[in-house]
Amino acid sequence: MYQHTLFGAYINAIILLLLQRVLLLVASDVDALCACKILQALFQCDHVQYTLVPVAGWQELETAFLEHKDQFKYFVFINCGANVDLLEILQPEEDTFFFICDSHRPINVVNVYNDTQIKLLVKQDDDLDVPAYDDIFRDEEDEEEDSEDESDGSEPSEKRRRFEEEVIERTMKRRQRREWEARRCSAMVMFDLAWIMSKDLNDMLWWAIVGLTDQWVQDKITQMKYVTDIGILQRHVSRHNHRNEDEENSLSIDCMRIAFEYDLRLALYQHWSLYESLCNTSYTSASLKLWSVQGQKRLQEFLADMGLPLKQVKQKFNSMDVSLKENLREMIEESANKFGMKDLRVQTFSIHFGFKNKFSASDIVYATTSLMENIEKEDSETTNFIKALDSLSRGNLDKLHQGLDLAKKQLRAIQQTVASCICTNLVISQGPFLYCSLMEGTPDVKLFSKPVSLCLLSKYLLKSFVCSTKNKRCKLLPLVMAAPMDVEQGTVIMVGIPPEVESSDKKNFFGRAFEKAAESTNSRTLHNHFEMSIIELKTEDRSKFLDALISLLS
Amino acid sequence: MAAERGLELVRELHRAAGGHLPPFRTEEMRQALEEMRALYERNQADVSEAKSGRTDLIFLIRFRHCCLLRNQRCLLAYLYDRLLRIRALRWEYGSVLPNTIQFHMSAEEVEWFNRYKKSLATYMRSVGGEEGLDLTQDIKPPKSLYIEVRCLKDHGEFEIDDGTTILLKKNSQHFLPRWKCEQLIRQGVLEHVLS
């Protein structure tokens, strides 16, 4: 069932005894990329031959599996494969092994209880409500016994039928109960593995940090979990990076070092100007309501309160006066508190190597995401995946800078779209949820045909909407967002995100809701993405799908 | 007459830098040999005449002799340099040469190549114990036993000597022993990834 600490032993067994090759199937998100980098480094250390195939959805996963199943016996799935019954879908041979390291929840119970072929890489102390094996799988036998007894007995047939129906209902409910547990980012699981095998390096630690930050940027984990995980990583950071404090034995400036920072929550601010960063970060933009004229005034007041001249703030951050930069963080925090932004600072890490290269973890996350979803060059998805994977290595700084530029464009596009949606009241309440649909001619709409960008846009839109609306009920509703995906084929990509509530546990029920709505209306949908709450559907079926969804959720 | 054709052949080889093997110039070779034969015959005739008295022909004979020697030198240089290049091809491409290159070789050169291959193989078998030692692998000392390669184009299934098949799809990455990948890297299908 759970094979966490034994994964390392398995890998040793693979190399020494079996000399087998392993196939890595990696999903397309930053957490998966980071986990993949760590695993690659571990495999290279131990000379395990592997092949890496990027997969963007279920169809690619199945194709890759079919193509490679004759050559490989060991498959590792990173950030894909946990939420469906893998054995049923892929129909593998008896001697194939699947190792799944997936941060998507819920995990399918069949994957949990399969002892032979499926191994889940999960940390054992995460809170888990796994329904007991007996509860789910014993009911079948019980049901048969009960019905047998009753057929012998002389009870009236109606009563028997009712009883049987009850039993069947109970069994179905129990079978459908899945596991919800706090998401653990795959990169951290991989880093733990490396640590247990004593093969962890500073590089791998940095990738684990980036993976965790990606989950935080995409709002997939709660603040509590983020802070706890940061604490865990901080211990590792001090273990690897303690030599800087000692004056005599300090490392050369070119060596890579990671530092803990209580940094500002402004996106890319060190590679941009402070003004741009304030305008294009969702937190500040939503709190100050920067889509309105009033909001712009408040921004000016905010800057004046801190004593930062506009001219300084609008130029590149690195060229700002040193005297202004010295106490910037504390100054901003103080002023931010006055303007209602209590959480402007966040615990994070940054990396330094050389004199010029200083990046914060969220910078890398934004850069890698925009490289992966780059629409500019019309390369295939796998080419973008490879570019993004390369940009995570320190030797490929040019790709990283390209990613940063693309990220700036993406953030600007998101903010402009959010501003226009709010000003033109495009977000409508449909009853149980809010709905917003992007029209075809909207500028930068092509950028939002990619899932992660669309999710980011939806989250920022929801945050801004919650700050802008006066309707108390609407503030608690989830959001469904639609954007045109492929104009020629007439498809639309639709995303559902949970409501923006302080104490939410970020569980997303839209996956099941979308499935059911699609079934009931016979809409032509494609649930290709690993995240169940993202689907593609034909534009014509959109309205009936939405109606079904409304009736389902009300 | 003064070995111009021979010189042309040498110049052509000199221009083809970097070990590239231009096509074998049978026609020019034949013409140069024809020239040599003509010079030799005239020299023969003049020598018999000079023996019977006409000593002013000696300079002409000497001059023709020098031309003959120059021709010989040019042609031998041409042939020898080509053989050296063909020998280098064995070390670069392996025992099977691509068709384009084979077109550029004359029949005798092909024969020479086969014999060189055989003697190299015999030598390699004799060195290094039972299985022999493949000297054409790892010309430079390798940094690691295994390398990470990325597939640049769809190459389909690739079977290696020990029977394992690898499916090479565009943008898939593989971590394989060095000796399995070198040939494909030279062909441009795989790219070595340095991280």
XYZ file of C-alpha atoms in Angstrom:
749
model
C 0.000 0.000 0.000
C 2.218 2.813 1.196
C 5.776 2.544 0.122
C 7.551 5.630 1.227
C 10.742 4.747 2.952
C 11.011 1.564 0.972
C 11.067 3.349 -2.379
C 14.759 3.891 -1.997
C 15.234 0.204 -1.314
C 13.174 -0.635 -4.367
C 15.344 1.523 -6.557
C 18.464 -0.127 -5.235
C 16.910 -3.484 -5.956
C 16.082 -2.383 -9.454
C 19.596 -1.363 -10.307
C 21.551 -4.047 -8.595
C 19.482 -7.112 -9.170
C 17.353 -6.468 -12.131
C 19.145 -3.801 -14.194
C 15.739 -2.707 -15.378
C 14.839 0.565 -16.915
C 12.174 2.861 -15.543
C 9.662 5.035 -17.377
C 8.817 8.398 -15.852
C 5.491 9.921 -16.825
C 5.398 13.512 -15.681
C 2.418 15.871 -15.654
C 2.681 19.455 -16.836
C 2.874 21.598 -13.763
C 5.732 23.195 -11.888
C 5.450 20.903 -8.873
C 5.762 17.887 -11.157
C 8.751 19.442 -12.916
C 10.526 19.988 -9.619
C 9.766 16.491 -8.374
C 10.986 15.151 -11.706
C 14.268 17.068 -11.427
C 14.900 15.661 -7.967
C 14.096 12.141 -9.079
C 16.301 12.491 -12.156
C 19.185 13.610 -9.981
C 18.674 10.588 -7.717
C 18.522 8.205 -10.661
C 21.624 9.693 -12.194
C 23.423 9.316 -8.913
C 22.602 5.622 -8.855
C 22.902 4.966 -12.586
C 19.320 3.827 -13.010
C 18.454 3.994 -16.706
C 15.227 5.846 -17.270
C 13.152 7.438 -19.980
C 11.220 10.625 -19.375
C 7.975 11.250 -21.211
C 5.977 14.424 -20.549
C 2.203 13.921 -20.477
C -0.332 16.724 -20.441
C -3.500 14.731 -19.854
C -5.108 11.319 -19.581
C -5.027 10.666 -23.322
C -1.301 11.305 -23.540
C -0.790 9.131 -20.485
C -2.615 6.219 -22.045
C -0.833 6.628 -25.379
C 2.557 6.762 -23.722
C 1.720 3.709 -21.640
C 0.608 1.710 -24.665
C 3.689 2.665 -26.619
C 6.097 1.774 -23.874
C 4.496 -1.123 -22.084
C 6.479 -3.738 -23.935
C 9.786 -2.256 -22.975
C 9.321 -1.272 -19.367
C 8.192 -3.024 -16.223
C 8.504 -0.119 -13.807
C 6.515 3.046 -14.246
C 6.701 6.156 -12.110
C 3.839 8.633 -12.326
C 4.541 12.132 -11.085
C 1.480 14.268 -10.308
C -0.820 12.062 -12.302
C -2.663 8.827 -11.859
C -3.789 8.765 -8.260
C -7.398 9.738 -8.661
C -8.571 7.016 -10.987
C -8.511 3.264 -10.950
C -5.263 2.868 -12.863
C -5.397 -0.860 -13.279
C -8.772 -0.698 -14.931
C -7.819 2.057 -17.323
C -4.381 0.877 -18.336
C -4.831 -2.897 -18.068
C -1.200 -3.684 -17.407
C 0.508 -7.076 -17.258
C 0.860 -8.936 -13.995
C 4.503 -8.063 -13.465
C 4.350 -4.303 -14.063
C 4.767 -1.996 -11.122
C 3.385 1.493 -10.802
C 4.852 4.032 -8.423
C 2.583 7.024 -8.017
C 3.685 10.304 -6.475
C 0.689 12.543 -6.897
C -0.421 15.630 -5.057
C -3.945 15.513 -6.467
C -6.632 14.521 -4.021
C -8.858 12.503 -3.629
C -6.948 9.290 -4.153
C -8.925 6.450 -5.557
C -9.458 3.743 -2.947
C -8.505 0.981 -5.338
C -5.060 2.504 -5.680
C -4.696 2.578 -1.935
C -5.677 -1.006 -1.322
C -3.838 -2.659 -4.154
C -0.966 -4.493 -2.547
C 0.864 -5.880 -5.478
C 1.109 -3.572 -8.425
C 0.482 -0.052 -7.236
C 2.703 1.727 -4.776
C 1.695 5.167 -3.581
C 4.389 7.507 -2.388
C 2.721 9.306 0.467
C 3.989 10.618 3.745
C 2.549 8.493 6.468
C 1.850 11.137 9.011
C -0.432 13.194 6.786
C -3.938 12.989 8.114
C -5.727 10.401 6.177
C -9.303 9.353 6.351
C -8.921 6.097 4.598
C -12.109 4.212 5.101
C -11.241 0.852 6.547
C -10.790 -1.871 4.003
C -13.515 -3.939 5.622
C -16.060 -1.190 5.439
C -15.907 -1.024 1.704
C -15.168 -4.468 0.550
C -16.946 -6.552 3.090
C -20.400 -5.315 2.356
C -20.632 -7.424 -0.759
C -20.396 -10.653 1.166
C -22.732 -9.403 3.853
C -25.258 -8.416 1.266
C -25.186 -11.830 -0.308
C -25.601 -13.549 3.043
C -28.459 -11.294 4.010
C -30.325 -11.852 0.819
C -29.851 -15.586 1.094
C -31.221 -15.654 4.608
C -34.196 -13.697 3.583
C -35.005 -15.805 0.628
C -35.157 -18.781 2.976
C -37.271 -16.913 5.464
C -40.932 -16.262 5.059
C -40.914 -12.475 5.125
C -43.179 -10.472 2.901
C -41.473 -9.553 -0.383
C -41.907 -5.789 -0.051
C -40.027 -5.638 3.205
C -37.232 -7.695 1.740
C -36.945 -5.453 -1.288
C -36.768 -2.349 0.855
C -34.083 -3.858 3.053
C -32.015 -4.882 0.080
C -32.322 -1.441 -1.408
C -31.088 0.064 1.812
C -28.114 -2.210 1.899
C -27.254 -1.448 -1.696
C -27.500 2.272 -1.041
C -25.209 2.037 1.944
C -22.646 0.080 -0.030
C -22.674 2.548 -2.903
C -22.179 5.431 -0.500
C -19.274 3.715 1.147
C -17.680 2.795 -2.147
C -17.888 6.355 -3.266
C -16.218 7.652 -0.186
C -12.761 8.649 -1.242
C -9.843 9.962 0.629
C -9.473 13.599 1.285
C -6.292 14.564 2.881
C -4.073 17.561 2.942
C -2.132 17.815 -0.268
C 1.533 17.244 0.047
C 3.541 18.631 -2.808
C 5.324 15.917 -4.785
C 8.597 17.794 -4.837
C 8.757 17.665 -1.054
C 7.971 13.954 -1.045
C 10.842 13.400 -3.460
C 13.138 15.539 -1.353
C 12.250 13.504 1.707
C 13.170 10.406 -0.229
C 16.515 11.913 -1.148
C 17.089 12.912 2.463
C 16.307 9.428 3.748
C 18.767 7.978 1.265
C 21.301 10.640 2.368
C 21.650 11.834 -1.191
C 20.059 15.250 -0.781
C 21.772 18.324 -2.143
C 21.170 22.033 -1.988
C 19.899 21.908 -5.575
C 17.254 19.356 -4.687
C 16.258 21.424 -1.683
C 15.749 24.422 -3.928
C 13.520 22.394 -6.241
C 11.479 21.234 -3.275
C 11.056 24.869 -2.235
C 9.934 25.838 -5.734
C 7.437 22.960 -5.765
C 5.924 24.066 -2.467
C 5.790 27.702 -3.589
C 4.012 26.631 -6.757
C 1.256 25.044 -4.693
C 0.966 28.223 -2.661
C 0.924 30.542 -5.693
C -1.811 28.449 -7.278
C -3.728 28.528 -4.019
C -3.905 24.762 -3.687
C -2.887 24.503 -0.036
C -4.033 26.313 3.060
C -1.932 28.964 4.721
C -1.438 26.705 7.733
C -0.052 23.870 5.676
C 2.195 26.264 3.789
C 3.654 27.676 6.977
C 4.181 24.198 8.429
C 5.951 23.021 5.316
C 8.077 26.162 5.219
C 9.146 25.330 8.758
C 10.178 21.854 7.698
C 12.130 23.187 4.738
C 13.760 25.850 6.863
C 15.405 23.178 8.934
C 16.864 21.636 5.803
C 17.971 25.039 4.548
C 19.892 25.810 7.717
C 21.443 22.381 7.574
C 22.726 22.911 4.033
C 23.489 26.609 4.151
C 25.056 27.309 7.514
C 28.508 28.116 6.166
C 27.617 31.673 5.268
C 27.430 32.792 8.840
C 30.942 31.761 9.674
C 33.273 34.513 8.457
C 36.335 32.364 8.060
C 34.912 29.453 6.171
C 32.348 31.227 4.058
C 31.775 29.989 0.552
C 32.771 31.811 -2.625
C 30.183 34.182 -3.991
C 29.598 31.943 -6.989
C 28.374 29.024 -4.936
C 24.678 28.533 -4.713
C 23.095 29.403 -1.420
C 19.518 29.480 -0.218
C 18.338 31.988 2.347
C 15.128 32.227 4.310
C 13.359 35.543 3.840
C 10.315 37.206 5.231
C 9.739 38.805 1.922
C 7.097 40.944 0.266
C 4.256 39.232 -1.463
C 4.702 41.302 -4.632
C 5.151 39.229 -7.753
C 8.528 39.559 -9.486
C 9.234 42.880 -7.774
C 12.990 42.525 -7.905
C 12.976 42.024 -11.653
C 10.421 44.700 -12.365
C 9.647 48.106 -11.010
C 7.943 48.374 -7.659
C 5.032 50.261 -9.193
C 4.348 47.604 -11.813
C 4.611 44.898 -9.237
C 2.107 46.614 -6.950
C -0.314 46.987 -9.842
C -0.013 43.449 -11.083
C -0.046 41.377 -7.909
C -3.489 40.075 -7.148
C -3.298 40.738 -3.414
C -2.491 44.432 -3.671
C -4.592 44.999 -6.748
C -7.663 43.453 -5.134
C -7.230 45.149 -1.739
C -6.664 48.579 -3.238
C -9.281 48.005 -5.956
C -6.961 49.210 -8.661
C -9.480 48.788 -11.482
C -11.306 51.902 -10.404
C -10.189 55.521 -10.403
C -10.566 55.582 -6.623
C -8.244 52.652 -6.447
C -5.555 54.430 -8.432
C -5.833 57.345 -6.015
C -5.436 54.994 -3.085
C -2.304 53.583 -4.675
C -0.848 57.083 -4.915
C -1.761 57.675 -1.270
C -0.134 54.419 -0.320
C 3.096 55.352 -2.039
C 3.005 58.842 -0.554
C 2.459 57.385 2.892
C 5.669 55.449 2.548
C 7.535 58.452 1.257
C 8.526 56.821 -2.017
C 8.720 59.287 -4.918
C 6.837 58.159 -8.015
C 9.872 58.553 -10.203
C 11.855 56.120 -8.089
C 9.075 53.627 -7.828
C 8.479 53.456 -11.542
C 12.019 52.606 -12.539
C 13.599 49.180 -12.355
C 13.912 47.906 -8.823
C 17.646 47.431 -9.029
C 18.120 51.062 -9.983
C 16.159 52.455 -7.063
C 18.086 54.501 -4.540
C 19.828 52.337 -2.022
C 18.558 54.490 0.823
C 14.998 53.718 -0.207
C 15.613 50.035 -0.599
C 17.168 49.602 2.807
C 14.105 49.469 4.972
C 11.669 48.867 2.184
C 10.079 45.771 3.608
C 9.321 47.187 7.016
C 8.093 50.474 5.540
C 5.749 48.738 3.159
C 4.426 46.473 5.851
C 3.640 49.383 8.131
C 1.825 51.331 5.449
C 0.098 48.238 4.172
C -1.391 47.635 7.582
C -2.959 51.075 7.450
C -4.529 50.301 4.109
C -6.029 46.994 5.109
C -3.398 44.666 3.683
C -2.338 42.658 6.679
C -0.532 39.839 4.932
C 1.769 41.677 2.618
C 4.794 39.797 3.846
C 5.168 36.085 3.467
C 7.748 33.552 4.510
C 9.703 32.309 1.567
C 13.182 31.473 0.364
C 15.527 33.008 -2.154
C 18.528 31.695 -4.027
C 21.827 33.473 -4.761
C 24.631 32.477 -7.061
C 27.128 34.954 -8.407
C 26.828 38.689 -7.962
C 23.920 39.284 -10.263
C 21.716 36.286 -9.755
C 19.236 36.515 -6.967
C 15.813 34.973 -7.375
C 12.972 34.378 -5.011
C 11.038 31.125 -5.139
C 7.870 32.732 -6.445
C 9.848 34.363 -9.288
C 10.936 30.938 -10.456
C 7.394 29.623 -10.186
C 5.973 32.392 -12.363
C 8.795 32.094 -14.886
C 8.490 28.329 -15.216
C 4.713 28.409 -15.499
C 4.808 30.956 -18.283
C 7.506 28.999 -20.133
C 5.391 25.897 -19.937
C 2.309 27.618 -21.260
C 4.071 29.757 -23.812
C 1.803 30.509 -26.723
C 4.175 32.807 -28.530
C 6.132 30.344 -30.579
C 3.494 27.709 -31.364
C 5.823 24.911 -30.310
C 4.320 21.661 -29.252
C 3.483 21.182 -25.605
C 6.348 18.802 -25.070
C 8.856 21.359 -26.394
C 7.577 23.893 -23.894
C 7.780 21.278 -21.164
C 11.412 20.587 -22.011
C 12.224 24.306 -22.056
C 10.608 24.777 -18.676
C 12.463 21.743 -17.308
C 15.733 23.185 -18.592
C 15.069 26.584 -17.036
C 15.115 24.968 -13.582
C 18.822 24.166 -13.961
C 21.142 26.936 -12.931
C 23.130 26.759 -16.142
C 20.230 27.923 -18.284
C 19.854 31.482 -17.094
C 18.844 32.758 -20.524
C 15.757 30.541 -20.464
C 14.958 31.740 -16.964
C 15.134 35.361 -18.043
C 12.947 34.589 -21.023
C 10.498 33.017 -18.589
C 10.542 36.093 -16.379
C 9.714 38.319 -19.338
C 6.860 36.064 -20.350
C 5.637 36.028 -16.749
C 5.517 39.809 -16.674
C 3.416 39.809 -19.829
C 1.156 37.157 -18.388
C 0.602 39.018 -15.115
C -0.148 42.244 -16.942
C -2.613 40.443 -19.188
C -4.303 38.851 -16.173
C -4.687 42.175 -14.395
C -6.085 43.911 -17.429
C -8.556 41.115 -18.029
C -9.620 41.139 -14.369
C -10.061 44.895 -14.450
C -12.194 44.749 -17.587
C -14.297 41.866 -16.258
C -15.076 43.713 -13.047
C -15.719 47.047 -14.690
C -18.055 45.542 -17.274
C -19.755 43.281 -14.725
C -18.961 40.110 -16.562
C -19.107 38.065 -13.378
C -22.700 36.996 -12.895
C -24.204 35.013 -10.105
C -25.942 31.890 -11.335
C -27.326 30.853 -7.978
C -25.025 28.283 -6.484
C -21.931 29.702 -8.161
C -20.534 32.720 -9.973
C -19.913 32.477 -13.677
C -17.681 34.426 -16.017
C -17.034 33.796 -19.662
C -14.334 35.403 -21.786
C -15.383 36.462 -25.237
C -13.374 35.632 -28.274
C -12.127 39.082 -29.174
C -10.787 39.879 -25.708
C -7.128 40.874 -25.850
C -4.764 38.137 -24.711
C -7.552 35.602 -24.729
C -5.206 33.078 -26.334
C -3.079 33.187 -23.208
C -6.023 31.878 -21.238
C -6.616 28.824 -23.360
C -4.035 27.082 -21.182
C -5.247 25.501 -17.936
C -2.829 26.948 -15.383
C -3.087 30.485 -16.737
C -6.848 30.236 -16.728
C -6.809 28.975 -13.139
C -4.598 31.884 -12.073
C -6.907 34.319 -13.833
C -9.947 32.774 -12.140
C -8.405 33.002 -8.684
C -7.380 36.615 -9.156
C -10.790 37.422 -10.571
C -12.551 35.828 -7.632
C -10.356 37.676 -5.140
C -10.999 40.972 -6.864
C -14.700 40.271 -7.180
C -14.999 39.471 -3.488
C -13.358 42.776 -2.675
C -15.518 44.698 -5.104
C -18.986 43.335 -4.483
C -21.301 44.425 -1.668
C -23.484 41.353 -1.853
C -22.649 39.273 1.207
C -23.953 36.054 -0.258
C -21.939 36.377 -3.447
C -18.738 36.611 -1.465
C -19.060 32.999 -0.410
C -19.748 31.494 -3.803
C -17.323 29.465 -5.909
C -16.477 30.558 -9.453
C -16.762 28.810 -12.786
C -14.758 30.413 -15.564
C -14.893 29.692 -19.279
C -12.553 30.776 -22.065
C -12.343 29.868 -25.745
C -9.792 27.156 -26.280
C -9.602 26.332 -29.950
C -11.532 28.520 -32.342
C -11.419 26.085 -35.268
C -12.722 23.146 -33.329
C -15.171 25.260 -31.378
C -14.097 24.162 -27.920
C -14.177 26.008 -24.664
C -12.078 25.359 -21.571
C -13.883 25.545 -18.276
C -12.454 25.775 -14.799
C -14.134 25.591 -11.407
C -12.479 27.003 -8.293
C -13.602 26.861 -4.649
C -14.880 29.971 -2.875
C -12.582 32.578 -1.431
C -13.187 32.053 2.241
C -10.676 32.580 5.050
C -10.990 29.169 6.582
C -11.460 27.161 3.435
C -9.569 23.922 3.150
C -9.178 24.343 -0.598
C -11.091 21.204 -1.461
C -12.489 21.389 -4.929
C -15.718 19.494 -5.597
C -16.144 20.663 -9.150
C -14.570 17.548 -10.593
C -17.482 15.311 -9.700
C -20.000 18.059 -10.443
C -18.648 18.530 -13.969
C -18.702 14.796 -14.611
C -22.293 14.445 -13.491
C -23.485 17.480 -15.428
C -21.808 16.205 -18.580
C -23.415 12.787 -18.186
C -26.871 14.129 -17.598
C -26.879 16.423 -20.620
C -24.847 14.248 -22.999
C -22.532 17.162 -23.618
C -19.407 16.479 -25.585
C -16.824 17.028 -22.907
C -13.242 16.002 -22.569
C -11.973 15.406 -19.042
C -8.415 15.192 -20.164
C -6.690 17.189 -17.488
C -5.315 15.570 -14.356
C -6.992 18.222 -12.263
C -10.596 17.065 -12.303
C -11.987 20.570 -12.097
C -10.715 21.548 -15.555
C -12.612 20.328 -18.619
C -12.984 21.122 -22.278
C -16.325 21.154 -23.979
C -17.915 22.132 -27.249
C -19.207 25.696 -27.404
C -22.677 24.581 -28.478
C -23.150 22.435 -25.390
C -22.122 25.178 -23.025
C -25.541 26.520 -22.088
C -27.196 23.180 -21.397
C -24.141 22.077 -19.449
C -24.378 25.180 -17.285
C -28.089 24.659 -16.697
C -27.428 21.115 -15.575
C -24.650 22.316 -13.300
C -26.921 24.927 -11.728
C -29.655 22.420 -11.007
C -27.085 19.942 -9.671
C -25.511 22.355 -7.229
C -28.581 24.150 -5.953
C 52.415 19.306 -69.218
C 54.187 20.333 -66.072
C 51.980 18.153 -63.915
C 49.083 20.561 -63.924
C 46.477 17.888 -63.626
C 48.292 16.294 -60.750
C 48.438 19.663 -59.077
C 44.715 20.146 -59.612
C 44.018 16.906 -57.792
C 46.218 17.917 -54.884
C 44.616 21.349 -54.717
C 41.164 19.824 -54.619
C 42.071 17.699 -51.636
C 43.664 20.677 -49.937
C 40.439 22.636 -50.317
C 38.322 19.825 -48.932
C 39.242 20.466 -45.336
C 38.084 18.687 -42.207
C 38.476 15.113 -43.312
C 35.807 15.349 -45.972
C 36.295 12.878 -48.825
C 35.544 14.320 -52.258
C 34.662 11.939 -55.096
C 37.472 9.972 -56.656
C 38.541 11.704 -59.830
C 39.032 8.762 -62.140
C 39.049 10.887 -65.256
C 41.718 13.315 -64.088
C 43.751 10.427 -62.749
C 43.616 8.755 -66.121
C 44.621 11.957 -67.881
C 47.559 12.491 -65.549
C 48.711 8.930 -66.089
C 48.280 9.436 -69.829
C 50.451 12.522 -69.595
C 53.093 10.588 -67.722
C 53.019 7.837 -70.301
C 53.388 10.342 -73.142
C 56.307 12.035 -71.419
C 57.947 8.695 -70.747
C 57.613 7.546 -74.347
C 59.078 10.758 -75.683
C 61.885 10.454 -73.198
C 62.537 6.898 -74.314
C 62.759 8.040 -77.926
C 65.008 10.972 -77.031
C 67.335 8.861 -74.874
C 68.056 6.503 -77.743
C 68.663 9.523 -79.951
C 70.877 11.159 -77.346
C 72.908 7.965 -76.999
C 73.546 8.128 -80.699
C 75.029 11.598 -80.630
C 72.536 14.443 -80.033
C 73.743 15.680 -76.630
C 71.574 18.838 -76.713
C 68.555 16.671 -76.015
C 69.867 15.815 -72.531
C 68.341 18.953 -70.989
C 64.986 18.156 -72.539
C 65.220 14.610 -71.238
C 66.118 15.860 -67.807
C 63.233 18.295 -67.858
C 60.772 15.602 -68.866
C 62.151 13.377 -66.146
C 61.515 16.068 -63.573
C 57.967 16.411 -64.861
C 57.481 12.707 -64.538
C 58.753 12.762 -60.967
C 56.509 15.683 -60.118
C 53.503 13.925 -61.571
C 54.339 10.826 -59.616
C 54.681 12.842 -56.410
C 51.346 14.599 -56.921
C 49.480 11.437 -57.719
C 50.964 9.514 -54.829
C 50.162 12.378 -52.450
C 46.596 12.391 -53.719
C 46.125 8.667 -53.287
C 47.812 8.533 -49.900
C 45.891 11.436 -48.462
C 42.655 9.851 -49.550
C 43.608 6.638 -47.824
C 44.348 8.527 -44.616
C 40.950 10.162 -44.766
C 39.247 6.825 -45.368
C 41.062 5.394 -42.376
C 39.790 8.268 -40.211
C 36.266 7.511 -41.417
C 36.431 4.074 -39.899
C 37.129 5.625 -36.511
C 34.406 8.204 -36.873
C 31.545 6.339 -38.442
C 32.105 2.750 -37.457
C 32.342 -0.216 -39.729
C 29.439 0.667 -41.981
C 29.935 3.839 -43.964
C 26.985 5.888 -45.129
C 26.139 5.439 -48.801
C 27.000 8.982 -49.759
C 30.572 8.445 -48.681
C 30.866 5.074 -50.324
C 29.963 6.642 -53.655
C 33.007 8.843 -53.390
C 35.418 5.927 -53.055
C 36.916 3.985 -55.915
C 36.703 0.210 -56.001
C 40.287 -0.173 -54.851
C 39.705 2.178 -51.986
C 36.711 0.151 -50.904
C 38.849 -2.948 -51.008
C 41.522 -1.217 -48.952
C 38.903 -0.089 -46.451
C 37.622 -3.605 -45.997
C 41.079 -4.927 -45.398
C 41.807 -2.157 -42.910
C 38.577 -2.975 -41.102
C 39.543 -6.600 -40.897
C 42.995 -5.987 -39.539
C 41.648 -3.471 -37.000
C 39.055 -5.984 -35.877
C 41.660 -8.720 -35.532
C 43.841 -6.444 -33.486
C 40.977 -5.358 -31.242
C 40.017 -8.945 -30.643
C 43.529 -9.840 -29.670
C 43.782 -7.048 -27.116
C 41.812 -6.989 -23.888
C 41.187 -10.559 -22.950
C 38.360 -12.766 -24.103
C 35.872 -10.440 -25.666
C 38.322 -8.023 -27.140
C 38.426 -4.285 -26.614
C 36.532 -1.860 -28.811
C 39.054 0.906 -29.306
C 36.725 3.062 -31.367
C 34.534 3.827 -28.357
C 35.352 6.670 -26.004
C 38.073 8.376 -28.028
C 38.158 11.059 -25.360
C 38.052 9.976 -21.711
C 34.378 10.105 -20.724
C 33.191 12.134 -17.730
C 30.564 9.581 -16.771
C 29.362 6.150 -17.693
C 25.802 7.220 -18.310
C 24.612 10.329 -20.065
C 21.338 12.132 -20.338
C 20.145 12.533 -23.897
C 17.173 14.240 -25.424
C 15.495 13.070 -28.588
C 15.342 15.760 -31.268
C 13.115 14.035 -33.769
C 10.819 11.060 -33.958
C 13.115 8.200 -34.764
C 10.837 5.316 -33.912
C 12.085 2.206 -32.211
C 15.791 1.759 -31.872
C 17.321 -1.557 -31.025
C 20.715 -1.764 -29.375
C 23.193 -4.622 -29.449
C 22.055 -6.210 -26.239
C 18.475 -6.464 -27.402
C 16.805 -3.629 -25.553
C 14.537 -1.464 -27.652
C 14.070 2.206 -26.959
C 11.201 4.185 -28.425
C 12.594 7.536 -29.537
C 9.873 10.157 -29.613
C 10.489 13.845 -30.034
C 11.263 15.602 -26.745
C 11.556 12.479 -24.655
C 14.619 12.315 -22.443
C 16.606 9.187 -21.716
C 19.373 8.262 -19.333
C 21.447 5.599 -20.981
C 24.980 4.211 -20.970
C 27.258 6.283 -23.112
C 28.165 3.607 -25.606
C 24.527 3.026 -26.522
C 23.965 6.647 -27.486
C 27.126 7.745 -29.212
C 26.167 6.621 -32.656
C 22.790 8.341 -32.490
C 24.352 11.511 -31.151
C 26.665 11.592 -34.175
C 23.712 11.122 -36.466
C 21.953 14.046 -34.838
C 18.925 12.158 -33.535
C 19.852 12.546 -29.898
C 21.290 15.541 -28.116
C 23.457 15.359 -25.045
C 21.853 17.336 -22.231
C 24.230 19.089 -19.884
C 22.661 20.242 -16.672
